[in-house]
Short mmCIF file of C-alpha atoms in Angstrom, two decimals:
data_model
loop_
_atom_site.label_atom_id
_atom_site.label_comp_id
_atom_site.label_asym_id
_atom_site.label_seq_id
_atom_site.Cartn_x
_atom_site.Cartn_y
_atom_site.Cartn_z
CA UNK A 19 -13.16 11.21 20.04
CA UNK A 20 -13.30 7.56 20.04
CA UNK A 21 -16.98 7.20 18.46
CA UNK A 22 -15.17 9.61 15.62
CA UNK A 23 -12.42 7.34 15.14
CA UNK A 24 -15.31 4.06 14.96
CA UNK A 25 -16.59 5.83 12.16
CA UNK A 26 -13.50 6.83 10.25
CA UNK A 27 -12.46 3.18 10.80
CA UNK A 28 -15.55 1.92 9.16
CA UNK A 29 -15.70 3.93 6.51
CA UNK A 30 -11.86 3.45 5.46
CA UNK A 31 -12.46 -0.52 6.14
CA UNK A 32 -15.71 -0.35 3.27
CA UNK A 33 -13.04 1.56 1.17
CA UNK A 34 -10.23 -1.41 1.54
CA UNK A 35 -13.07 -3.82 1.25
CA UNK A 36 -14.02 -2.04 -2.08
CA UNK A 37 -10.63 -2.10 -3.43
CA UNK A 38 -9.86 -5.62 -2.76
CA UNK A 39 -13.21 -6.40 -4.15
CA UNK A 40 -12.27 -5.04 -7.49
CA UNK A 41 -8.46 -6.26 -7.34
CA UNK A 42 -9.85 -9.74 -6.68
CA UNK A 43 -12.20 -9.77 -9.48
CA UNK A 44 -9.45 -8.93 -11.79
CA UNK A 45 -7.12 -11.25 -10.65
CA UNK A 46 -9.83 -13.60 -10.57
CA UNK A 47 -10.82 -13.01 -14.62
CA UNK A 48 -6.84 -13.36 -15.01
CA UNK A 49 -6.92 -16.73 -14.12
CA UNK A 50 -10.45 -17.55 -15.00
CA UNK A 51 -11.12 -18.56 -11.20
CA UNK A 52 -13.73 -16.30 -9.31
CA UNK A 53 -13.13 -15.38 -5.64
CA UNK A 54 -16.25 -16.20 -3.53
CA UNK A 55 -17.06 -13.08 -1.42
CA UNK A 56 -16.29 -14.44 1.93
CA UNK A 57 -12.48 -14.62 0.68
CA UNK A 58 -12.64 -11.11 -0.71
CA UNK A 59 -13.81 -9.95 2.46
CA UNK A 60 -11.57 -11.73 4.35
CA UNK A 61 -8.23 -10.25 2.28
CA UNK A 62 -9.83 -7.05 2.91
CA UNK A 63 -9.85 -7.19 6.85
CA UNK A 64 -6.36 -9.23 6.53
CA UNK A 65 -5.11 -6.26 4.53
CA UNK A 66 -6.59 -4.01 6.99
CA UNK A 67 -5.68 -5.41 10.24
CA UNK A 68 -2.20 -5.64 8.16
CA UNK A 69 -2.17 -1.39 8.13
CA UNK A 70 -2.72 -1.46 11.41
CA UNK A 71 0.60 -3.23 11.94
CA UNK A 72 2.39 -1.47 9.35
CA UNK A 73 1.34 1.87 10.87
CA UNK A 74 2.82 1.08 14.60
CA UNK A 75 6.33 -0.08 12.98
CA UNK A 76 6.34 3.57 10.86
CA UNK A 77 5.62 5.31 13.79
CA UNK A 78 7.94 3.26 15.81
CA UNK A 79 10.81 4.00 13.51
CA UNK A 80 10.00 7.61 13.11
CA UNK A 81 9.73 8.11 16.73
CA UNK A 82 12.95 6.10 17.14
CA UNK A 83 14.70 8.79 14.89
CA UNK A 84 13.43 11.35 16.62
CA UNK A 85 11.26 12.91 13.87
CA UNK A 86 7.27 12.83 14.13
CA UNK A 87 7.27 12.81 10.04
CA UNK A 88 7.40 9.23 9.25
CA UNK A 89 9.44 9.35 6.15
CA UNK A 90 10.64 6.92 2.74
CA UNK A 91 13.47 5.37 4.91
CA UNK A 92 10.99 4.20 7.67
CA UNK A 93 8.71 2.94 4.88
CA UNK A 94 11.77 1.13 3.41
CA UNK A 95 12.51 -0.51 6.94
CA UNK A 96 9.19 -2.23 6.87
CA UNK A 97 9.78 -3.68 3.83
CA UNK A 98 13.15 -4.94 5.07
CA UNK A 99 12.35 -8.28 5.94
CA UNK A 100 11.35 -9.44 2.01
CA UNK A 101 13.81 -9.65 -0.51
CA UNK A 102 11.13 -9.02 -3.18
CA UNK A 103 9.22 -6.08 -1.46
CA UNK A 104 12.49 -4.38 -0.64
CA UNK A 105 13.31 -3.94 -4.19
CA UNK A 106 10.09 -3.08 -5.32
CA UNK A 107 10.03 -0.40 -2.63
CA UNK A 108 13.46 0.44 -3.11
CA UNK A 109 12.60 0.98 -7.68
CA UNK A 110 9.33 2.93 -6.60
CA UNK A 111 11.64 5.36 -4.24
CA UNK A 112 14.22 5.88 -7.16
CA UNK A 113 10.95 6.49 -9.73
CA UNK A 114 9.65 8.90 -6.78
CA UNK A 115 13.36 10.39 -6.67
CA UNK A 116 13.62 10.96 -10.26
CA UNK A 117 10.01 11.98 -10.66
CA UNK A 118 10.77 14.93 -8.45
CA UNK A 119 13.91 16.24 -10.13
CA UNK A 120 12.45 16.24 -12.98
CA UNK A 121 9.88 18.78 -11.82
CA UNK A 122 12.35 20.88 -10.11
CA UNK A 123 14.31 20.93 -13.27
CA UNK A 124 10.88 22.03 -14.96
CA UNK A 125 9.66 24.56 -12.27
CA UNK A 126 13.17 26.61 -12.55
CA UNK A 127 12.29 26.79 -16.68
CA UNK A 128 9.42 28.01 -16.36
CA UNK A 129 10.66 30.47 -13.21
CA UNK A 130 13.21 32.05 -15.86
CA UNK A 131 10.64 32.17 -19.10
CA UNK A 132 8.18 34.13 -16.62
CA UNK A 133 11.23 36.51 -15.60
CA UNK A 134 12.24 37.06 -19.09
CA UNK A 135 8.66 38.15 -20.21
CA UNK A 136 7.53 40.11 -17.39
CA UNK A 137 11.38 42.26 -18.06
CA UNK A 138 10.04 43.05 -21.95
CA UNK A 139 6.92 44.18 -20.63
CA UNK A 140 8.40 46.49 -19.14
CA UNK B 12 3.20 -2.63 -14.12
CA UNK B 13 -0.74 -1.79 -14.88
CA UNK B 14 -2.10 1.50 -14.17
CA UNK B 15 -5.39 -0.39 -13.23
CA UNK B 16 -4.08 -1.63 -10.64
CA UNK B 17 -2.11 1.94 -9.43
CA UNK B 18 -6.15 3.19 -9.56
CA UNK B 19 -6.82 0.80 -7.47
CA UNK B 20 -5.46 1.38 -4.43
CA UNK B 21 -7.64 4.28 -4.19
CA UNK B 22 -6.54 7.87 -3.67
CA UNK B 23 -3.49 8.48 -1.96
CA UNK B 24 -5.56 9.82 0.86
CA UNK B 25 -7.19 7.17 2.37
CA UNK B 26 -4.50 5.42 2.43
CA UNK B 27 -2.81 8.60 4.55
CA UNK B 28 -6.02 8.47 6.39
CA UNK B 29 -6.37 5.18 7.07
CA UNK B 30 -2.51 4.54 8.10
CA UNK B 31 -2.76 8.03 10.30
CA UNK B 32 -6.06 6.55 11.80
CA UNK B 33 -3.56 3.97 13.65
CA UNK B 34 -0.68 6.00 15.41
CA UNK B 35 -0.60 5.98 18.80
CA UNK B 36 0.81 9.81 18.82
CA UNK B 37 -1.51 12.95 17.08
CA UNK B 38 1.69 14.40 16.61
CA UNK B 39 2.91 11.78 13.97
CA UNK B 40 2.60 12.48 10.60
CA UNK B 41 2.78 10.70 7.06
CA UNK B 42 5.36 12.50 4.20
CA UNK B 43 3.76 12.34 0.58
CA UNK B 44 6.90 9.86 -0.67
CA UNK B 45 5.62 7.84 2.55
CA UNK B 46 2.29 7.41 1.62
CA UNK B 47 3.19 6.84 -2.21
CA UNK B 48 5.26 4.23 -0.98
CA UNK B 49 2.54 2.51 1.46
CA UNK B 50 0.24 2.28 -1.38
CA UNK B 51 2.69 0.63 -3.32
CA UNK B 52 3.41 -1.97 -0.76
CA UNK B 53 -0.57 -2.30 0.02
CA UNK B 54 -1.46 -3.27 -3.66
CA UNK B 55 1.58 -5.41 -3.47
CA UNK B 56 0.30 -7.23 -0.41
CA UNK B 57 -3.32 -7.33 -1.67
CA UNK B 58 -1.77 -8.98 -5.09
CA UNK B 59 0.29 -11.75 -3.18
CA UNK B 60 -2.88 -12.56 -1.08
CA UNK B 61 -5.00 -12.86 -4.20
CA UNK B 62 -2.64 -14.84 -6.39
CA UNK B 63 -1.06 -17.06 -3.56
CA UNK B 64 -4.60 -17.90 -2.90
CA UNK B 65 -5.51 -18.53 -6.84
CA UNK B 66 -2.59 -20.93 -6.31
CA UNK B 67 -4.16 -23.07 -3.63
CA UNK B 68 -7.34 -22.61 -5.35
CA UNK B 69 -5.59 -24.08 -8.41
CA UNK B 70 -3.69 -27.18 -6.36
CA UNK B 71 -6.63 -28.16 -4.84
CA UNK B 72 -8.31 -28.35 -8.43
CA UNK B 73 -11.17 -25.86 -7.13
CA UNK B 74 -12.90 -23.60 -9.36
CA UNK B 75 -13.30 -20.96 -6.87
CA UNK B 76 -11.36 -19.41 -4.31
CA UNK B 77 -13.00 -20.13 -1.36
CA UNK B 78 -12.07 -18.29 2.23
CA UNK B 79 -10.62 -21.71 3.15
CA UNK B 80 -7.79 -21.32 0.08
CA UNK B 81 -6.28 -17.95 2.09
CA UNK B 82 -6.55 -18.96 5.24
CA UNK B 83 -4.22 -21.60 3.98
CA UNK B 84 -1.99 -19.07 2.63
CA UNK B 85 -2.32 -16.25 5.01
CA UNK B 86 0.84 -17.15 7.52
CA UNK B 87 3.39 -17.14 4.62
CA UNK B 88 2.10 -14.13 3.28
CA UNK B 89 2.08 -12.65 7.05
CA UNK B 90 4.96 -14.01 9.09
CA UNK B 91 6.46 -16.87 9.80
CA UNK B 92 10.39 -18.14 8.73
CA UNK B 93 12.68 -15.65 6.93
CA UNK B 94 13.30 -16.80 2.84
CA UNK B 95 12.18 -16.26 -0.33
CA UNK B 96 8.00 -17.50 0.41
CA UNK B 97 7.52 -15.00 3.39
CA UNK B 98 6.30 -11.84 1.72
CA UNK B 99 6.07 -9.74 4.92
CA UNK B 100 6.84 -9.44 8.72
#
């Protein structure tokens, strides 16, 4: 179990690193300042390490509520502590909220057009 | 608000995988909305690392960002004093 959980962990880590990588080299043509590779790597495991942390609090809080789903409000509690992050969070969970009425709103039309044609079928 | 960056942080799954790769309990679980949201607040952190460290860079009239410009960075962006610098826990 634990040599499977080695390898997931270094697979996910060359994924992070990857994404960094290309996050840093756009930010770097942005301001016309390259990052040398030992700082990309080193956001990467920063930003790793980082999940590791966010991961314990969001099961922490999940646990504390007594669910074993951690859930938006346990992802909002993270961000808690910055003003900034908190309202980014808090505008991505409305878009999120909004994003899904929409569909339900869009599922029940096209629930009622199916209904309608299968009845003049018959 | 680019959609590069969205593509970025890779697919929704391994960020599920990677943050489920960390919890103590089998039992616990990530909701979609969740992980959405932990992406969000991944590329967030990645961006504050990268620019606050383009910042140093910049003060210390470098023309690369060396490891040496985040380390110098990295405890605001991590921890440290409550206010408007400290990005995270």
């Amino acid at each position: 179990m634990s040599v499977d959980t080695e390898e997931t962990h270094q697979r996910l880590k060359a994924a992070v690193h990857y994404t960094v990588g290309r996050l840093c080299q756009k930010i770097g043509e942005d301001h016309r300042r390259p990052f040398s590779r030992q700082a990309i790597a080193a956001i990467a495991e920063t930003t790793f390490r980082q999940c590791d942390i966010f991961a314990k609090d969001l099961e922490a809080f999940a646990r504390h509520a007594k669910r074993s789903t951690v859930s938006v409000d346990d992802v909002k509690l993270v961000a808690r502590r910055s003003t900034a992050l908190s309202i980014h969070i808090q505008n991505k969970s409305d878009e999120l909220t909004q994003e899904h009425m929409s569909l339900k709103k869009k599922t029940t039309a096209k629930r009622k057009n199916t209904e309608t044609e299968e009845e003049s079928r018959e | 608000h680019s959609p590069t960056l969205c593509a970025l942080f890779c697919t929704q799954d391994t960020v599920s995988k990677l943050l489920s790769s960390f919890f103590k309990e089998d039992k616990t679980k990530l909701s979609g909305d969740a992980t959405l949201l932990m992406v969000e607040m991944l590329k967030v952190f990645v961006q504050e690392a990268a620019v606050r460290s383009q910042k140093q860079a910049e003060s210390e009239d470098c023309d690369q960002v060396d490891i040496e410009h985040f380390e110098k960075i990295l405890p605001q962006l991590v921890c440290g004093s409550t206010g408007s610098r400290n990005v995270f826990v």
